[in-house]
Coordinates of C-alpha atoms in Angstrom, one line a residue:
X1 CA 144.6 33.7 162.8
X2 CA 143.4 30.9 165.2
X3 CA 146.0 29.5 167.5
X4 CA 145.6 26.3 169.6
X5 CA 147.5 24.0 171.8
X6 CA 146.8 20.4 171.4
X7 CA 148.1 17.0 172.4
X8 CA 150.3 14.9 170.2
X9 CA 153.0 12.2 170.8
X10 CA 155.6 13.7 173.1
X11 CA 153.3 16.3 174.7
X12 CA 151.6 19.5 173.9
X13 CA 152.1 21.2 170.5
X14 CA 151.0 24.5 169.0
X15 CA 148.8 24.5 166.0
X16 CA 147.1 26.8 163.6
X17 CA 143.4 26.2 163.0
X18 CA 142.6 26.0 159.2
X19 CA 138.8 25.4 159.0
X20 CA 138.2 21.9 159.9
X21 CA 142.0 21.2 160.0
X22 CA 145.0 22.0 162.0
X23 CA 148.6 22.8 161.0
X24 CA 151.5 22.0 163.4
X25 CA 153.5 25.2 164.0
X26 CA 156.9 23.4 164.8
X27 CA 156.6 21.2 161.6
X28 CA 156.3 24.2 159.4
X29 CA 158.4 26.8 161.1
X30 CA 161.9 25.9 162.1
X31 CA 162.8 27.0 165.6
X32 CA 159.3 27.9 166.6
X33 CA 158.6 28.3 170.3
X34 CA 157.2 25.2 172.1
X35 CA 154.5 26.9 174.1
X36 CA 151.8 29.6 173.6
X37 CA 153.3 32.2 176.0
X38 CA 156.6 32.0 174.1
X39 CA 154.9 32.2 170.8
X40 CA 152.8 35.3 171.9
X41 CA 156.1 37.0 173.0
X42 CA 157.7 36.5 169.7
X43 CA 154.5 36.9 167.6
X44 CA 155.3 40.1 165.6
X45 CA 158.4 38.6 164.3
X46 CA 157.1 35.1 163.7
X47 CA 153.5 35.8 162.3
X48 CA 154.7 36.6 158.7
X49 CA 157.0 33.7 158.5
X50 CA 154.3 31.4 159.9
X51 CA 151.6 32.6 157.6
X52 CA 153.9 31.9 154.6
X53 CA 154.9 28.5 155.9
X54 CA 151.5 27.0 156.6
X55 CA 149.7 28.6 153.6
X56 CA 147.2 26.0 152.4
X57 CA 149.1 23.1 154.1
X58 CA 147.3 21.7 157.2
X59 CA 148.6 18.5 158.7
X60 CA 145.5 16.7 160.0
X61 CA 141.8 17.0 160.8
X62 CA 141.1 19.0 163.9
X63 CA 138.7 16.2 165.0
X64 CA 141.7 13.9 165.3
X65 CA 143.3 15.8 168.0
X66 CA 142.5 16.8 171.6
X67 CA 142.6 20.5 172.2
X68 CA 144.2 21.7 175.5
X69 CA 143.7 25.2 177.0
X70 CA 145.4 27.6 174.6
X71 CA 147.6 28.9 177.5
X72 CA 148.1 25.7 179.6
X73 CA 149.6 27.6 182.6
X74 CA 149.0 31.4 182.4
X75 CA 150.9 33.5 184.8
X76 CA 147.7 35.3 186.0
X77 CA 144.0 34.7 185.7
X78 CA 142.1 37.8 186.5
X79 CA 138.2 38.0 186.5
X80 CA 135.7 40.7 186.8
X81 CA 132.4 40.4 188.7
X82 CA 129.1 42.3 188.0
X83 CA 130.1 43.5 184.8
X84 CA 127.1 42.7 182.5
X85 CA 124.2 45.2 182.9
X86 CA 121.6 42.3 182.5
X87 CA 123.5 40.2 185.1
X88 CA 123.5 43.2 187.6
X89 CA 119.8 43.5 187.1
X90 CA 119.0 39.7 187.7
X91 CA 121.1 39.8 191.0
X92 CA 119.6 42.9 192.4
X93 CA 123.0 44.2 192.9
X94 CA 124.0 47.9 192.9
X95 CA 125.8 49.1 189.8
X96 CA 129.5 49.1 190.8
X97 CA 131.3 52.4 190.6
X98 CA 134.6 50.7 189.9
X99 CA 135.6 47.2 188.3
X100 CA 135.3 44.4 190.9
X101 CA 138.0 42.0 190.3
X102 CA 139.1 38.8 191.8
X103 CA 141.8 36.1 190.9
X104 CA 141.2 32.7 189.7
X105 CA 144.4 30.6 190.3
X106 CA 146.4 29.3 187.3
X107 CA 145.7 25.6 188.4
X108 CA 142.1 26.2 187.5
X109 CA 142.9 26.3 183.8
X110 CA 141.1 23.6 182.0
X111 CA 140.7 22.4 178.3
X112 CA 137.9 23.4 176.2
X113 CA 136.4 19.9 176.1
X114 CA 137.7 18.5 179.3
X115 CA 135.6 17.5 182.4
X116 CA 134.8 20.0 185.1
X117 CA 135.1 18.5 188.6
X118 CA 132.2 18.7 191.0
X119 CA 133.9 19.0 194.3
X120 CA 133.0 16.6 197.0
X121 CA 132.9 19.5 199.4
X122 CA 130.2 21.6 197.6
X123 CA 126.6 21.5 196.5
X124 CA 126.6 24.8 194.6
X125 CA 128.6 24.5 191.4
X126 CA 127.6 27.3 188.8
X127 CA 128.4 28.2 185.2
X128 CA 129.3 31.7 183.8
X129 CA 129.7 32.2 180.1
X130 CA 132.6 34.7 179.5
X131 CA 134.7 36.3 176.8
X132 CA 138.3 35.9 177.6
X133 CA 141.0 38.4 176.8
X134 CA 144.6 37.1 176.2
X135 CA 147.3 39.6 177.0
X136 CA 150.0 40.0 174.3
X137 CA 152.6 42.5 175.7
X138 CA 154.1 43.3 179.1
X139 CA 152.5 46.4 180.1
X140 CA 151.8 48.8 183.1
X141 CA 149.7 52.0 183.3
X142 CA 148.0 51.5 179.9
X143 CA 145.5 54.3 179.0
X144 CA 142.2 53.0 177.6
X145 CA 143.0 54.4 174.2
X146 CA 146.1 52.3 173.9
X147 CA 144.5 49.0 175.4
X148 CA 144.1 47.4 171.9
X149 CA 147.9 47.4 171.6
X150 CA 148.3 44.8 174.4
X151 CA 145.4 42.6 173.5
X152 CA 146.8 39.5 171.6
X153 CA 143.5 37.9 171.2
X154 CA 140.2 36.4 172.5
X155 CA 138.8 33.0 173.4
X156 CA 135.6 31.6 174.9
X157 CA 135.7 30.7 178.8
X158 CA 133.6 29.6 181.7
X159 CA 134.1 31.0 185.1
X160 CA 132.9 28.1 187.0
X161 CA 132.0 29.1 190.5
X162 CA 131.5 27.1 193.7
X163 CA 128.8 29.4 195.1
X164 CA 128.7 27.8 198.8
X165 CA 132.5 28.5 198.9
X166 CA 132.3 31.8 197.3
X167 CA 129.6 33.2 199.7
X168 CA 131.4 32.1 202.9
X169 CA 133.7 35.1 202.9
X170 CA 133.9 38.5 201.2
X171 CA 137.0 37.2 199.3
X172 CA 135.8 35.2 196.3
X173 CA 139.3 33.8 195.2
X174 CA 139.0 30.2 196.6
X175 CA 135.3 29.8 195.4
X176 CA 136.5 30.7 191.9
X177 CA 139.6 28.8 191.9
X178 CA 138.8 25.1 192.3
X179 CA 140.8 22.8 190.0
X180 CA 139.4 22.6 186.5
X181 CA 137.1 25.7 187.0
X182 CA 138.6 28.0 184.3
X183 CA 138.0 26.0 181.0
X184 CA 138.7 28.1 177.9
X185 CA 139.4 27.9 174.2
X186 CA 138.8 26.3 171.9
X187 CA 141.6 28.3 170.6
X188 CA 142.9 32.0 170.5
X189 CA 141.4 34.2 167.7
X190 CA 143.9 36.9 167.2
X191 CA 142.7 40.5 168.0
X192 CA 142.8 41.7 164.4
X193 CA 140.1 39.3 163.5
X194 CA 137.6 40.3 166.2
X195 CA 135.5 43.3 167.2
X196 CA 134.9 42.4 170.8
X197 CA 132.3 45.2 171.4
X198 CA 129.2 43.4 170.3
X199 CA 129.7 39.7 170.3
X200 CA 126.8 37.3 170.9
X201 CA 127.5 35.1 174.0
X202 CA 125.5 32.1 175.0
X203 CA 125.5 29.2 177.4
X204 CA 123.5 25.9 177.4
X205 CA 123.3 23.2 180.0
X206 CA 122.3 19.7 178.5
X207 CA 121.3 21.6 175.4
X208 CA 118.8 24.0 177.3
X209 CA 119.5 27.7 176.6
X210 CA 120.6 29.4 180.0
X211 CA 122.3 32.6 178.9
X212 CA 122.0 34.7 175.8
X213 CA 123.4 38.2 175.6
X214 CA 126.0 40.4 173.9
X215 CA 129.3 41.9 175.1
X216 CA 127.6 45.3 174.4
X217 CA 126.1 44.7 177.8
X218 CA 129.5 45.1 179.5
X219 CA 129.6 48.0 182.1
X220 CA 133.4 48.0 181.7
X221 CA 134.6 47.0 178.4
X222 CA 137.8 45.2 177.8
X223 CA 139.9 48.5 177.3
X224 CA 138.5 49.8 180.5
X225 CA 139.4 46.6 182.3
X226 CA 143.0 46.7 181.0
X227 CA 143.4 50.4 182.0
X228 CA 142.1 49.6 185.5
X229 CA 144.2 46.5 186.2
X230 CA 147.5 48.1 184.8
X231 CA 147.2 50.9 187.3
X232 CA 147.9 48.3 189.9
X233 CA 150.0 45.5 188.4
X234 CA 152.0 44.6 185.4
X235 CA 150.2 42.3 182.8
X236 CA 152.3 39.8 180.9
X237 CA 152.0 37.9 177.8
X238 CA 149.6 34.9 178.2
X239 CA 147.8 36.4 181.2
X240 CA 144.0 36.0 181.0
X241 CA 141.1 38.4 181.8
X242 CA 137.7 36.7 182.2
X243 CA 135.6 39.7 181.3
X244 CA 132.3 39.0 183.2
X245 CA 129.1 37.0 182.6
X246 CA 125.6 38.0 181.4
X247 CA 122.2 37.2 183.0
X248 CA 121.1 33.6 183.3
X249 CA 123.5 32.1 185.9
X250 CA 122.1 29.2 188.0
X251 CA 122.5 31.2 191.3
X252 CA 120.2 33.9 190.1
X253 CA 117.2 31.6 189.3
X254 CA 114.2 31.1 191.7
X255 CA 114.9 28.6 193.0
X256 CA 118.6 28.4 192.2
X257 CA 119.5 25.9 189.5
X258 CA 123.1 24.6 190.1
X259 CA 125.0 22.0 188.1
X260 CA 125.3 18.4 189.0
X261 CA 127.3 15.5 187.8
X262 CA 126.6 14.5 184.3
X263 CA 125.6 17.9 183.2
X264 CA 127.1 19.1 180.0
X265 CA 127.9 22.8 179.7
X266 CA 128.4 24.6 176.5
X267 CA 129.5 28.2 176.0
X268 CA 129.5 29.9 172.5
X269 CA 130.7 33.3 171.4
X270 CA 130.3 34.5 167.9
X271 CA 133.3 34.5 165.7
X272 CA 135.3 32.7 168.6
X273 CA 133.9 29.2 168.7
X274 CA 132.5 27.1 171.6
X275 CA 133.7 25.1 174.5
X276 CA 131.9 22.1 176.0
X277 CA 132.6 20.5 179.3
X278 CA 130.9 17.7 181.2
X279 CA 130.6 17.9 184.9
X280 CA 132.1 14.8 186.8
X281 CA 132.1 14.0 190.5
X282 CA 135.6 14.6 192.1
X283 CA 136.7 11.9 194.4
X284 CA 138.0 14.1 197.2
X285 CA 140.8 11.5 197.9
X286 CA 144.0 12.9 199.2
X287 CA 146.9 13.2 196.6
X288 CA 150.5 14.0 197.4
X289 CA 153.0 13.9 194.5

């Protein structure tokens, strides 16, 4: 099943993607949760009822709605660096012995077709096509063999990176956490419909191919990442894991080829769909709410 968050009168709503249409979860299912994290928590009980309620009954065309990030405010966004063999080779880095994780702040979350801010304080904004894992169950110390039990689904992501800030210090968190720099979507495809081990993944800038690879290039696959992370922390429903990017990022080109205002970045993953975001200059003006 494909589950989305979209805008409607009165605020965000949950929807089920049905081809080129969308069905409103709350319209078909009495007492349905109002946000994706709550839906994920109750999914095992709600799914049979939801499937029966919406069968063959979409509410409107998908093209008529604005999709938001499937999980508008995840509790955690964790991301792994240097995880695709072709990306490790292009950077000249040593193959890591252990997964290299960093955090992206939840305020970086962005919709699948919403603008990416080009910060006034940077000149080196980069793209990174990524498969995103959506956690479905609260979990800790999950062995690799049981990791599929805690994966709710997958979506498409772009780990937008402000390289000049990222390279200032050994810690990458700030350079990876600028507002709008974690676009994802366009929806969550539930794990039962996806074999994540060999999915084609591609990125384009202004229609020009930049990255073309497969998730089979991962050094640490999704299960290995979950096993590693849950040795340290509890993962919760709606948490996101950005699982690494393949070769072709702007930083690794000679000379580097970074994004600029007006560019359009598209990321596609087989079976999961595509996101597309225009880069727009941020004002840098002070804002205190």
